[in-house]
Amino acid sequence: MALSKILQNNTSTGYINLPAGTTAQRPSSPVAGMIRFNTTLGFTEEYRSGAWKEISNTFSATGGIESTYTSGSINYKVHTFLASAIFTINNSLVVFDSLIIAGGGGGGASGGSGWQGGHGGAGGYITTSGSSLGLTLGGNLITVGAGGAAATNGTNSIIGNQTAIGGGHGGQGDYPGAGQAGNAGGSGGGGGQGYNSPGPGAGGAGTSGQGFAGASATSAPYTPGGGGGSSGTPSTGGAGGAGTSNLIRAGSAVTYASGGGASTGAGGANTGNGAQNLLTGGSGIIIIRYAI
């Protein structure tokens, strides 16, 4: 194309006619400094720091605990929600990375003669990369799930089109009766101790892609089942399933959504962890990150 067709005269009505095309038509071997108009997304973009980034309608958003950090030469802004609140998008839309964790399940109650209930399952664990999450301009409600009390499931965490399911609670123990099964959830709760037939309770089911099932209790030595975790199955000996390490919030690894077990205690704030029997699961957390 002739230069006269690209660079117009510098007057009040002048302009630069940038190359334009869809996202699929981006250069196959881009280099830093390239600029084009993306007709799919409706904004001008440039190639920098190893990625195509918007340069028109600079993105602006508020909500949660706001922070920034740099990782791999990319600068990120982060919005961390420890409780339900509004995430306000002021202008334009970008794609986000996110971590969405529901409230962990409470530990199961004790039954006759103090026989122990199963341990709580972790809250559902979801990550997204390069998604708009179905958010819109203006205020978007962010719902952070609470941890479940004893014998109660955790509650869901919701952002846009994503819902993490609350962890299942542990089943109740009983003597001389049968232990109850753990509840289903993001990860399932463990089964409760039981003496008579059918004896120990079964573990609750997890949600596909969000967590694992809880473990069944054992009849000898009558151990309650561990709660399911986000990245591993629990032990029939009462230990909880493993959680998942994630560095989205500040660039350093933090483990979330572990299953409740014999030595875990309460779930803890904003962990999504399941709880030991009789105790409360950890509340959830939602984190949104995008390049700036």
PDB file of C-alpha atoms in Angstrom:
ATOM      1  CA  MET A   1       0.000   0.000   0.000  1.00  0.00           C
ATOM      2  CA  ALA A   2       1.316   3.443  -0.912  1.00  0.00           C
ATOM      3  CA  LEU A   3       2.428   5.610   1.998  1.00  0.00           C
ATOM      4  CA  SER A   4      -0.026   8.297   0.883  1.00  0.00           C
ATOM      5  CA  LYS A   5      -2.858   5.836   1.534  1.00  0.00           C
ATOM      6  CA  ILE A   6      -1.670   5.116   5.096  1.00  0.00           C
ATOM      7  CA  LEU A   7      -0.464   8.477   6.374  1.00  0.00           C
ATOM      8  CA  GLN A   8      -2.897  11.326   5.770  1.00  0.00           C
ATOM      9  CA  ASN A   9      -2.178  15.045   6.130  1.00  0.00           C
ATOM     10  CA  ASN A  10      -1.821  16.489   9.628  1.00  0.00           C
ATOM     11  CA  THR A  11      -5.010  18.573   9.760  1.00  0.00           C
ATOM     12  CA  SER A  12      -8.021  18.626  12.007  1.00  0.00           C
ATOM     13  CA  THR A  13      -9.600  15.985   9.781  1.00  0.00           C
ATOM     14  CA  GLY A  14      -6.437  13.941   9.175  1.00  0.00           C
ATOM     15  CA  TYR A  15      -5.924  10.384  10.301  1.00  0.00           C
ATOM     16  CA  ILE A  16      -3.688   7.329  10.143  1.00  0.00           C
ATOM     17  CA  ASN A  17      -5.354   4.382   8.462  1.00  0.00           C
ATOM     18  CA  LEU A  18      -4.098   1.394  10.507  1.00  0.00           C
ATOM     19  CA  PRO A  19      -4.102  -2.163   9.166  1.00  0.00           C
ATOM     20  CA  ALA A  20      -7.288  -3.895  10.316  1.00  0.00           C
ATOM     21  CA  GLY A  21      -8.320  -7.521  10.618  1.00  0.00           C
ATOM     22  CA  THR A  22      -9.839 -10.191  12.831  1.00  0.00           C
ATOM     23  CA  THR A  23      -8.149 -11.900  15.777  1.00  0.00           C
ATOM     24  CA  ALA A  24      -7.521 -14.911  13.526  1.00  0.00           C
ATOM     25  CA  GLN A  25      -5.738 -12.641  11.036  1.00  0.00           C
ATOM     26  CA  ARG A  26      -3.099 -11.411  13.464  1.00  0.00           C
ATOM     27  CA  PRO A  27       0.463 -11.715  12.079  1.00  0.00           C
ATOM     28  CA  SER A  28       1.759 -15.250  12.498  1.00  0.00           C
ATOM     29  CA  SER A  29       5.203 -14.075  13.675  1.00  0.00           C
ATOM     30  CA  PRO A  30       4.561 -10.809  15.542  1.00  0.00           C
ATOM     31  CA  VAL A  31       7.315  -8.576  16.881  1.00  0.00           C
ATOM     32  CA  ALA A  32       7.191  -5.909  19.574  1.00  0.00           C
ATOM     33  CA  GLY A  33       5.847  -2.585  18.335  1.00  0.00           C
ATOM     34  CA  MET A  34       3.317  -3.881  15.791  1.00  0.00           C
ATOM     35  CA  ILE A  35       0.005  -1.960  15.879  1.00  0.00           C
ATOM     36  CA  ARG A  36      -3.293  -2.908  14.238  1.00  0.00           C
ATOM     37  CA  PHE A  37      -7.058  -2.548  14.671  1.00  0.00           C
ATOM     38  CA  ASN A  38      -8.749  -5.763  15.794  1.00  0.00           C
ATOM     39  CA  THR A  39     -12.160  -5.967  14.086  1.00  0.00           C
ATOM     40  CA  THR A  40     -13.205  -8.970  16.206  1.00  0.00           C
ATOM     41  CA  LEU A  41     -12.699  -7.214  19.533  1.00  0.00           C
ATOM     42  CA  GLY A  42     -13.316  -3.660  18.327  1.00  0.00           C
ATOM     43  CA  PHE A  43     -10.146  -1.973  19.577  1.00  0.00           C
ATOM     44  CA  THR A  44      -6.639  -0.959  18.558  1.00  0.00           C
ATOM     45  CA  GLU A  45      -3.972  -3.368  19.798  1.00  0.00           C
ATOM     46  CA  GLU A  46      -0.207  -3.532  19.961  1.00  0.00           C
ATOM     47  CA  TYR A  47       2.220  -6.417  20.374  1.00  0.00           C
ATOM     48  CA  ARG A  48       4.334  -6.030  23.520  1.00  0.00           C
ATOM     49  CA  SER A  49       5.747  -8.232  26.281  1.00  0.00           C
ATOM     50  CA  GLY A  50       5.038 -11.309  24.179  1.00  0.00           C
ATOM     51  CA  ALA A  51       1.294 -10.720  23.692  1.00  0.00           C
ATOM     52  CA  TRP A  52      -1.283  -8.644  21.825  1.00  0.00           C
ATOM     53  CA  LYS A  53      -2.637  -5.962  24.190  1.00  0.00           C
ATOM     54  CA  GLU A  54      -5.314  -3.326  23.884  1.00  0.00           C
ATOM     55  CA  ILE A  55      -4.113   0.275  23.593  1.00  0.00           C
ATOM     56  CA  SER A  56      -7.384   2.072  22.897  1.00  0.00           C
ATOM     57  CA  ASN A  57     -10.141   2.515  25.484  1.00  0.00           C
ATOM     58  CA  THR A  58      -7.671   1.803  28.299  1.00  0.00           C
ATOM     59  CA  PHE A  59      -9.242  -0.701  30.655  1.00  0.00           C
ATOM     60  CA  SER A  60     -10.275   0.521  34.078  1.00  0.00           C
ATOM     61  CA  ALA A  61     -11.951  -1.439  36.872  1.00  0.00           C
ATOM     62  CA  THR A  62     -12.467  -1.200  40.630  1.00  0.00           C
ATOM     63  CA  GLY A  63     -13.429  -3.624  43.365  1.00  0.00           C
ATOM     64  CA  GLY A  64     -12.015  -5.898  46.018  1.00  0.00           C
ATOM     65  CA  ILE A  65      -8.464  -5.558  47.305  1.00  0.00           C
ATOM     66  CA  GLU A  66      -6.486  -4.026  44.426  1.00  0.00           C
ATOM     67  CA  SER A  67      -2.785  -4.755  43.939  1.00  0.00           C
ATOM     68  CA  THR A  68      -0.134  -5.036  41.228  1.00  0.00           C
ATOM     69  CA  TYR A  69       2.946  -7.169  40.605  1.00  0.00           C
ATOM     70  CA  THR A  70       5.306  -8.128  37.803  1.00  0.00           C
ATOM     71  CA  SER A  71       5.981 -11.684  36.669  1.00  0.00           C
ATOM     72  CA  GLY A  72       8.011 -12.718  33.636  1.00  0.00           C
ATOM     73  CA  SER A  73       8.265  -9.066  32.466  1.00  0.00           C
ATOM     74  CA  ILE A  74       4.463  -8.752  32.443  1.00  0.00           C
ATOM     75  CA  ASN A  75       2.791  -6.247  34.781  1.00  0.00           C
ATOM     76  CA  TYR A  76      -0.456  -7.451  36.332  1.00  0.00           C
ATOM     77  CA  LYS A  77      -3.286  -5.796  38.211  1.00  0.00           C
ATOM     78  CA  VAL A  78      -5.169  -7.998  40.661  1.00  0.00           C
ATOM     79  CA  HIS A  79      -8.598  -7.695  42.298  1.00  0.00           C
ATOM     80  CA  THR A  80      -8.964 -10.022  45.307  1.00  0.00           C
ATOM     81  CA  PHE A  81     -12.413 -10.622  46.796  1.00  0.00           C
ATOM     82  CA  LEU A  82     -12.474 -12.050  50.313  1.00  0.00           C
ATOM     83  CA  ALA A  83     -16.208 -11.403  50.663  1.00  0.00           C
ATOM     84  CA  SER A  84     -19.102 -10.718  48.310  1.00  0.00           C
ATOM     85  CA  ALA A  85     -18.868  -7.288  46.646  1.00  0.00           C
ATOM     86  CA  ILE A  86     -19.226  -5.426  43.341  1.00  0.00           C
ATOM     87  CA  PHE A  87     -16.594  -5.502  40.571  1.00  0.00           C
ATOM     88  CA  THR A  88     -17.092  -2.399  38.439  1.00  0.00           C
ATOM     89  CA  ILE A  89     -15.818  -2.284  34.862  1.00  0.00           C
ATOM     90  CA  ASN A  90     -15.591   1.372  33.869  1.00  0.00           C
ATOM     91  CA  ASN A  91     -14.822   1.191  30.152  1.00  0.00           C
ATOM     92  CA  SER A  92     -14.122  -1.432  27.503  1.00  0.00           C
ATOM     93  CA  LEU A  93     -13.692  -5.131  28.174  1.00  0.00           C
ATOM     94  CA  VAL A  94     -10.601  -7.288  28.419  1.00  0.00           C
ATOM     95  CA  VAL A  95      -9.978 -10.942  29.125  1.00  0.00           C
ATOM     96  CA  PHE A  96      -8.954 -12.081  32.581  1.00  0.00           C
ATOM     97  CA  ASP A  97      -7.217 -14.839  34.457  1.00  0.00           C
ATOM     98  CA  SER A  98      -9.217 -15.894  37.480  1.00  0.00           C
ATOM     99  CA  LEU A  99      -9.257 -18.167  40.511  1.00  0.00           C
ATOM    100  CA  ILE A 100     -12.677 -19.069  41.920  1.00  0.00           C
ATOM    101  CA  ILE A 101     -12.954 -21.113  45.116  1.00  0.00           C
ATOM    102  CA  ALA A 102     -16.128 -21.968  46.995  1.00  0.00           C
ATOM    103  CA  GLY A 103     -16.563 -22.370  50.741  1.00  0.00           C
ATOM    104  CA  GLY A 104     -15.262 -25.615  52.236  1.00  0.00           C
ATOM    105  CA  GLY A 105     -17.570 -28.182  53.777  1.00  0.00           C
ATOM    106  CA  GLY A 106     -18.044 -28.508  57.532  1.00  0.00           C
ATOM    107  CA  GLY A 107     -16.985 -31.614  59.422  1.00  0.00           C
ATOM    108  CA  GLY A 108     -19.604 -34.234  60.190  1.00  0.00           C
ATOM    109  CA  ALA A 109     -21.347 -34.390  63.533  1.00  0.00           C
ATOM    110  CA  SER A 110     -20.752 -37.059  66.156  1.00  0.00           C
ATOM    111  CA  GLY A 111     -23.424 -39.662  66.764  1.00  0.00           C
ATOM    112  CA  GLY A 112     -24.185 -42.072  69.568  1.00  0.00           C
ATOM    113  CA  SER A 113     -21.471 -42.470  72.214  1.00  0.00           C
ATOM    114  CA  GLY A 114     -19.441 -39.731  70.483  1.00  0.00           C
ATOM    115  CA  TRP A 115     -18.567 -41.745  67.390  1.00  0.00           C
ATOM    116  CA  GLN A 116     -16.979 -39.344  64.963  1.00  0.00           C
ATOM    117  CA  GLY A 117     -18.387 -37.863  61.810  1.00  0.00           C
ATOM    118  CA  GLY A 118     -16.429 -37.684  58.561  1.00  0.00           C
ATOM    119  CA  HIS A 119     -14.336 -34.679  57.535  1.00  0.00           C
ATOM    120  CA  GLY A 120     -15.476 -31.907  55.189  1.00  0.00           C
ATOM    121  CA  GLY A 121     -14.665 -31.694  51.479  1.00  0.00           C
ATOM    122  CA  ALA A 122     -12.912 -28.717  49.888  1.00  0.00           C
ATOM    123  CA  GLY A 123     -14.837 -26.028  48.075  1.00  0.00           C
ATOM    124  CA  GLY A 124     -14.940 -26.276  44.295  1.00  0.00           C
ATOM    125  CA  TYR A 125     -11.768 -25.021  42.570  1.00  0.00           C
ATOM    126  CA  ILE A 126     -11.963 -23.283  39.157  1.00  0.00           C
ATOM    127  CA  THR A 127      -9.346 -21.396  37.162  1.00  0.00           C
ATOM    128  CA  THR A 128      -9.843 -19.558  33.872  1.00  0.00           C
ATOM    129  CA  SER A 129      -7.327 -18.042  31.469  1.00  0.00           C
ATOM    130  CA  GLY A 130      -8.104 -15.481  28.778  1.00  0.00           C
ATOM    131  CA  SER A 131     -11.839 -15.378  29.491  1.00  0.00           C
ATOM    132  CA  SER A 132     -14.218 -12.419  29.776  1.00  0.00           C
ATOM    133  CA  LEU A 133     -16.114 -14.516  32.393  1.00  0.00           C
ATOM    134  CA  GLY A 134     -19.373 -13.169  30.974  1.00  0.00           C
ATOM    135  CA  LEU A 135     -18.856  -9.856  32.794  1.00  0.00           C
ATOM    136  CA  THR A 136     -20.374  -6.626  31.492  1.00  0.00           C
ATOM    137  CA  LEU A 137     -19.681  -2.902  31.665  1.00  0.00           C
ATOM    138  CA  GLY A 138     -20.751  -1.404  34.991  1.00  0.00           C
ATOM    139  CA  GLY A 139     -21.248  -3.257  38.253  1.00  0.00           C
ATOM    140  CA  ASN A 140     -20.899  -7.049  38.430  1.00  0.00           C
ATOM    141  CA  LEU A 141     -21.840  -8.930  41.606  1.00  0.00           C
ATOM    142  CA  ILE A 142     -19.067 -11.158  42.946  1.00  0.00           C
ATOM    143  CA  THR A 143     -20.327 -13.819  45.375  1.00  0.00           C
ATOM    144  CA  VAL A 144     -17.757 -15.396  47.701  1.00  0.00           C
ATOM    145  CA  GLY A 145     -19.000 -18.578  49.367  1.00  0.00           C
ATOM    146  CA  ALA A 146     -18.983 -19.088  53.128  1.00  0.00           C
ATOM    147  CA  GLY A 147     -17.524 -22.137  54.837  1.00  0.00           C
ATOM    148  CA  GLY A 148     -20.070 -24.654  56.046  1.00  0.00           C
ATOM    149  CA  ALA A 149     -20.722 -25.109  59.762  1.00  0.00           C
ATOM    150  CA  ALA A 150     -20.566 -28.608  61.230  1.00  0.00           C
ATOM    151  CA  ALA A 151     -22.707 -31.012  59.156  1.00  0.00           C
ATOM    152  CA  THR A 152     -23.349 -28.253  56.585  1.00  0.00           C
ATOM    153  CA  ASN A 153     -22.068 -27.819  53.035  1.00  0.00           C
ATOM    154  CA  GLY A 154     -20.022 -24.765  52.083  1.00  0.00           C
ATOM    155  CA  THR A 155     -21.774 -22.266  49.805  1.00  0.00           C
ATOM    156  CA  ASN A 156     -21.033 -21.500  46.168  1.00  0.00           C
ATOM    157  CA  SER A 157     -18.730 -18.784  44.838  1.00  0.00           C
ATOM    158  CA  ILE A 158     -20.003 -17.094  41.665  1.00  0.00           C
ATOM    159  CA  ILE A 159     -18.559 -14.635  39.158  1.00  0.00           C
ATOM    160  CA  GLY A 160     -20.137 -13.994  35.777  1.00  0.00           C
ATOM    161  CA  ASN A 161     -20.712 -17.332  34.055  1.00  0.00           C
ATOM    162  CA  GLN A 162     -18.620 -19.385  36.501  1.00  0.00           C
ATOM    163  CA  THR A 163     -19.898 -21.142  39.661  1.00  0.00           C
ATOM    164  CA  ALA A 164     -17.651 -23.043  42.069  1.00  0.00           C
ATOM    165  CA  ILE A 165     -19.674 -25.515  44.134  1.00  0.00           C
ATOM    166  CA  GLY A 166     -19.486 -25.501  47.936  1.00  0.00           C
ATOM    167  CA  GLY A 167     -17.663 -28.411  49.573  1.00  0.00           C
ATOM    168  CA  GLY A 168     -19.675 -31.357  50.874  1.00  0.00           C
ATOM    169  CA  HIS A 169     -19.944 -31.878  54.626  1.00  0.00           C
ATOM    170  CA  GLY A 170     -18.789 -35.001  56.414  1.00  0.00           C
ATOM    171  CA  GLY A 171     -21.284 -37.715  57.249  1.00  0.00           C
ATOM    172  CA  GLN A 172     -22.477 -38.198  60.815  1.00  0.00           C
ATOM    173  CA  GLY A 173     -20.988 -40.987  62.913  1.00  0.00           C
ATOM    174  CA  ASP A 174     -23.158 -43.298  64.985  1.00  0.00           C
ATOM    175  CA  TYR A 175     -22.994 -46.091  67.528  1.00  0.00           C
ATOM    176  CA  PRO A 176     -24.608 -48.591  67.619  1.00  0.00           C
ATOM    177  CA  GLY A 177     -26.068 -47.605  64.224  1.00  0.00           C
ATOM    178  CA  ALA A 178     -24.541 -47.047  60.784  1.00  0.00           C
ATOM    179  CA  GLY A 179     -22.388 -44.054  59.871  1.00  0.00           C
ATOM    180  CA  GLN A 180     -23.883 -41.633  57.367  1.00  0.00           C
ATOM    181  CA  ALA A 181     -22.400 -40.931  53.948  1.00  0.00           C
ATOM    182  CA  GLY A 182     -20.599 -37.665  53.303  1.00  0.00           C
ATOM    183  CA  ASN A 183     -22.415 -35.069  51.211  1.00  0.00           C
ATOM    184  CA  ALA A 184     -21.609 -34.345  47.574  1.00  0.00           C
ATOM    185  CA  GLY A 185     -20.085 -30.951  46.730  1.00  0.00           C
ATOM    186  CA  GLY A 186     -17.181 -29.284  44.932  1.00  0.00           C
ATOM    187  CA  SER A 187     -15.228 -32.009  46.708  1.00  0.00           C
ATOM    188  CA  GLY A 188     -17.133 -34.640  48.648  1.00  0.00           C
ATOM    189  CA  GLY A 189     -17.256 -35.006  52.412  1.00  0.00           C
ATOM    190  CA  GLY A 190     -15.915 -38.095  54.145  1.00  0.00           C
ATOM    191  CA  GLY A 191     -18.114 -40.826  55.564  1.00  0.00           C
ATOM    192  CA  GLY A 192     -18.887 -41.095  59.267  1.00  0.00           C
ATOM    193  CA  GLN A 193     -17.980 -43.906  61.649  1.00  0.00           C
ATOM    194  CA  GLY A 194     -20.583 -46.618  62.052  1.00  0.00           C
ATOM    195  CA  TYR A 195     -20.756 -49.848  64.027  1.00  0.00           C
ATOM    196  CA  ASN A 196     -23.719 -51.923  62.903  1.00  0.00           C
ATOM    197  CA  SER A 197     -24.510 -53.036  59.354  1.00  0.00           C
ATOM    198  CA  PRO A 198     -24.012 -51.489  56.882  1.00  0.00           C
ATOM    199  CA  GLY A 199     -21.399 -49.926  59.148  1.00  0.00           C
ATOM    200  CA  PRO A 200     -19.143 -47.109  57.963  1.00  0.00           C
ATOM    201  CA  GLY A 201     -20.493 -44.277  55.824  1.00  0.00           C
ATOM    202  CA  ALA A 202     -19.390 -43.787  52.226  1.00  0.00           C
ATOM    203  CA  GLY A 203     -17.572 -40.723  50.931  1.00  0.00           C
ATOM    204  CA  GLY A 204     -19.555 -38.037  49.110  1.00  0.00           C
ATOM    205  CA  ALA A 205     -19.086 -37.345  45.392  1.00  0.00           C
ATOM    206  CA  GLY A 206     -17.063 -34.425  44.035  1.00  0.00           C
ATOM    207  CA  THR A 207     -17.900 -32.174  41.062  1.00  0.00           C
ATOM    208  CA  SER A 208     -16.132 -33.021  37.814  1.00  0.00           C
ATOM    209  CA  GLY A 209     -13.329 -30.549  37.122  1.00  0.00           C
ATOM    210  CA  GLN A 210     -13.630 -28.919  40.564  1.00  0.00           C
ATOM    211  CA  GLY A 211     -12.703 -31.534  43.154  1.00  0.00           C
ATOM    212  CA  PHE A 212     -12.556 -35.166  44.243  1.00  0.00           C
ATOM    213  CA  ALA A 213     -14.800 -37.509  46.186  1.00  0.00           C
ATOM    214  CA  GLY A 214     -14.468 -37.995  49.927  1.00  0.00           C
ATOM    215  CA  ALA A 215     -13.236 -41.243  51.442  1.00  0.00           C
ATOM    216  CA  SER A 216     -15.385 -43.833  53.131  1.00  0.00           C
ATOM    217  CA  ALA A 217     -14.973 -44.476  56.839  1.00  0.00           C
ATOM    218  CA  THR A 218     -13.357 -47.729  57.899  1.00  0.00           C
ATOM    219  CA  SER A 219     -14.902 -50.368  60.165  1.00  0.00           C
ATOM    220  CA  ALA A 220     -11.661 -51.351  61.824  1.00  0.00           C
ATOM    221  CA  PRO A 221     -10.256 -49.312  63.485  1.00  0.00           C
ATOM    222  CA  TYR A 222     -13.451 -47.287  62.935  1.00  0.00           C
ATOM    223  CA  THR A 223     -11.816 -44.227  61.374  1.00  0.00           C
ATOM    224  CA  PRO A 224     -13.938 -41.468  59.778  1.00  0.00           C
ATOM    225  CA  GLY A 225     -13.273 -40.722  56.105  1.00  0.00           C
ATOM    226  CA  GLY A 226     -11.185 -37.746  54.957  1.00  0.00           C
ATOM    227  CA  GLY A 227     -12.733 -34.997  52.861  1.00  0.00           C
ATOM    228  CA  GLY A 228     -11.958 -34.736  49.159  1.00  0.00           C
ATOM    229  CA  GLY A 229      -9.481 -32.117  47.950  1.00  0.00           C
ATOM    230  CA  SER A 230      -9.150 -30.121  44.746  1.00  0.00           C
ATOM    231  CA  SER A 231      -6.215 -32.122  43.404  1.00  0.00           C
ATOM    232  CA  GLY A 232      -6.289 -35.486  45.106  1.00  0.00           C
ATOM    233  CA  THR A 233      -8.346 -38.215  46.714  1.00  0.00           C
ATOM    234  CA  PRO A 234      -8.349 -38.448  50.512  1.00  0.00           C
ATOM    235  CA  SER A 235      -7.165 -41.280  52.726  1.00  0.00           C
ATOM    236  CA  THR A 236      -9.392 -43.956  54.194  1.00  0.00           C
ATOM    237  CA  GLY A 237      -7.280 -43.429  57.308  1.00  0.00           C
ATOM    238  CA  GLY A 238      -8.810 -39.999  57.864  1.00  0.00           C
ATOM    239  CA  ALA A 239      -6.384 -37.664  56.070  1.00  0.00           C
ATOM    240  CA  GLY A 240      -7.848 -35.062  53.681  1.00  0.00           C
ATOM    241  CA  GLY A 241      -7.243 -34.877  49.950  1.00  0.00           C
ATOM    242  CA  ALA A 242      -4.530 -32.547  48.644  1.00  0.00           C
ATOM    243  CA  GLY A 243      -5.185 -28.932  47.703  1.00  0.00           C
ATOM    244  CA  THR A 244      -3.873 -27.041  44.674  1.00  0.00           C
ATOM    245  CA  SER A 245      -1.048 -24.500  44.516  1.00  0.00           C
ATOM    246  CA  ASN A 246      -1.747 -21.265  42.626  1.00  0.00           C
ATOM    247  CA  LEU A 247       0.304 -18.054  42.213  1.00  0.00           C
ATOM    248  CA  ILE A 248      -2.304 -15.744  40.644  1.00  0.00           C
ATOM    249  CA  ARG A 249      -2.655 -13.344  43.581  1.00  0.00           C
ATOM    250  CA  ALA A 250       0.910 -12.074  43.988  1.00  0.00           C
ATOM    251  CA  GLY A 251       3.182 -14.299  41.901  1.00  0.00           C
ATOM    252  CA  SER A 252       4.009 -16.623  44.804  1.00  0.00           C
ATOM    253  CA  ALA A 253       2.439 -20.032  45.335  1.00  0.00           C
ATOM    254  CA  VAL A 254      -0.457 -20.445  47.789  1.00  0.00           C
ATOM    255  CA  THR A 255      -2.335 -23.724  48.316  1.00  0.00           C
ATOM    256  CA  TYR A 256      -6.127 -23.654  48.274  1.00  0.00           C
ATOM    257  CA  ALA A 257      -9.021 -26.115  48.598  1.00  0.00           C
ATOM    258  CA  SER A 258      -7.542 -28.947  50.673  1.00  0.00           C
ATOM    259  CA  GLY A 259      -9.803 -31.652  52.093  1.00  0.00           C
ATOM    260  CA  GLY A 260     -10.543 -31.835  55.803  1.00  0.00           C
ATOM    261  CA  GLY A 261      -8.746 -34.511  57.802  1.00  0.00           C
ATOM    262  CA  ALA A 262      -7.989 -35.849  61.246  1.00  0.00           C
ATOM    263  CA  SER A 263      -5.447 -33.120  62.078  1.00  0.00           C
ATOM    264  CA  THR A 264      -6.620 -30.144  59.990  1.00  0.00           C
ATOM    265  CA  GLY A 265      -8.919 -28.297  62.411  1.00  0.00           C
ATOM    266  CA  ALA A 266     -11.214 -25.614  61.010  1.00  0.00           C
ATOM    267  CA  GLY A 267     -10.880 -24.686  57.348  1.00  0.00           C
ATOM    268  CA  GLY A 268      -9.574 -21.142  57.820  1.00  0.00           C
ATOM    269  CA  ALA A 269     -10.593 -17.885  56.155  1.00  0.00           C
ATOM    270  CA  ASN A 270     -10.463 -17.642  52.345  1.00  0.00           C
ATOM    271  CA  THR A 271      -8.864 -21.025  51.792  1.00  0.00           C
ATOM    272  CA  GLY A 272     -11.829 -23.104  50.642  1.00  0.00           C
ATOM    273  CA  ASN A 273     -10.464 -25.898  52.849  1.00  0.00           C
ATOM    274  CA  GLY A 274     -12.692 -28.601  54.271  1.00  0.00           C
ATOM    275  CA  ALA A 275     -12.857 -28.966  58.048  1.00  0.00           C
ATOM    276  CA  GLN A 276     -12.170 -31.656  60.610  1.00  0.00           C
ATOM    277  CA  ASN A 277     -15.292 -33.279  62.063  1.00  0.00           C
ATOM    278  CA  LEU A 278     -17.492 -30.942  64.152  1.00  0.00           C
ATOM    279  CA  LEU A 279     -15.700 -27.810  62.838  1.00  0.00           C
ATOM    280  CA  THR A 280     -16.416 -25.110  60.207  1.00  0.00           C
ATOM    281  CA  GLY A 281     -14.987 -25.157  56.670  1.00  0.00           C
ATOM    282  CA  GLY A 282     -12.900 -22.343  55.213  1.00  0.00           C
ATOM    283  CA  SER A 283     -14.570 -19.486  53.343  1.00  0.00           C
ATOM    284  CA  GLY A 284     -13.906 -19.099  49.619  1.00  0.00           C
ATOM    285  CA  ILE A 285     -12.034 -16.498  47.578  1.00  0.00           C
ATOM    286  CA  ILE A 286     -12.232 -14.999  44.076  1.00  0.00           C
ATOM    287  CA  ILE A 287      -9.223 -13.425  42.335  1.00  0.00           C
ATOM    288  CA  ILE A 288      -9.223 -11.603  38.987  1.00  0.00           C
ATOM    289  CA  ARG A 289      -5.954 -10.759  37.204  1.00  0.00           C
ATOM    290  CA  TYR A 290      -5.157  -8.993  33.930  1.00  0.00           C
ATOM    291  CA  ALA A 291      -2.089  -7.541  32.220  1.00  0.00           C
ATOM    292  CA  ILE A 292      -1.568  -3.771  32.318  1.00  0.00           C
TER     293      ILE A 292
END
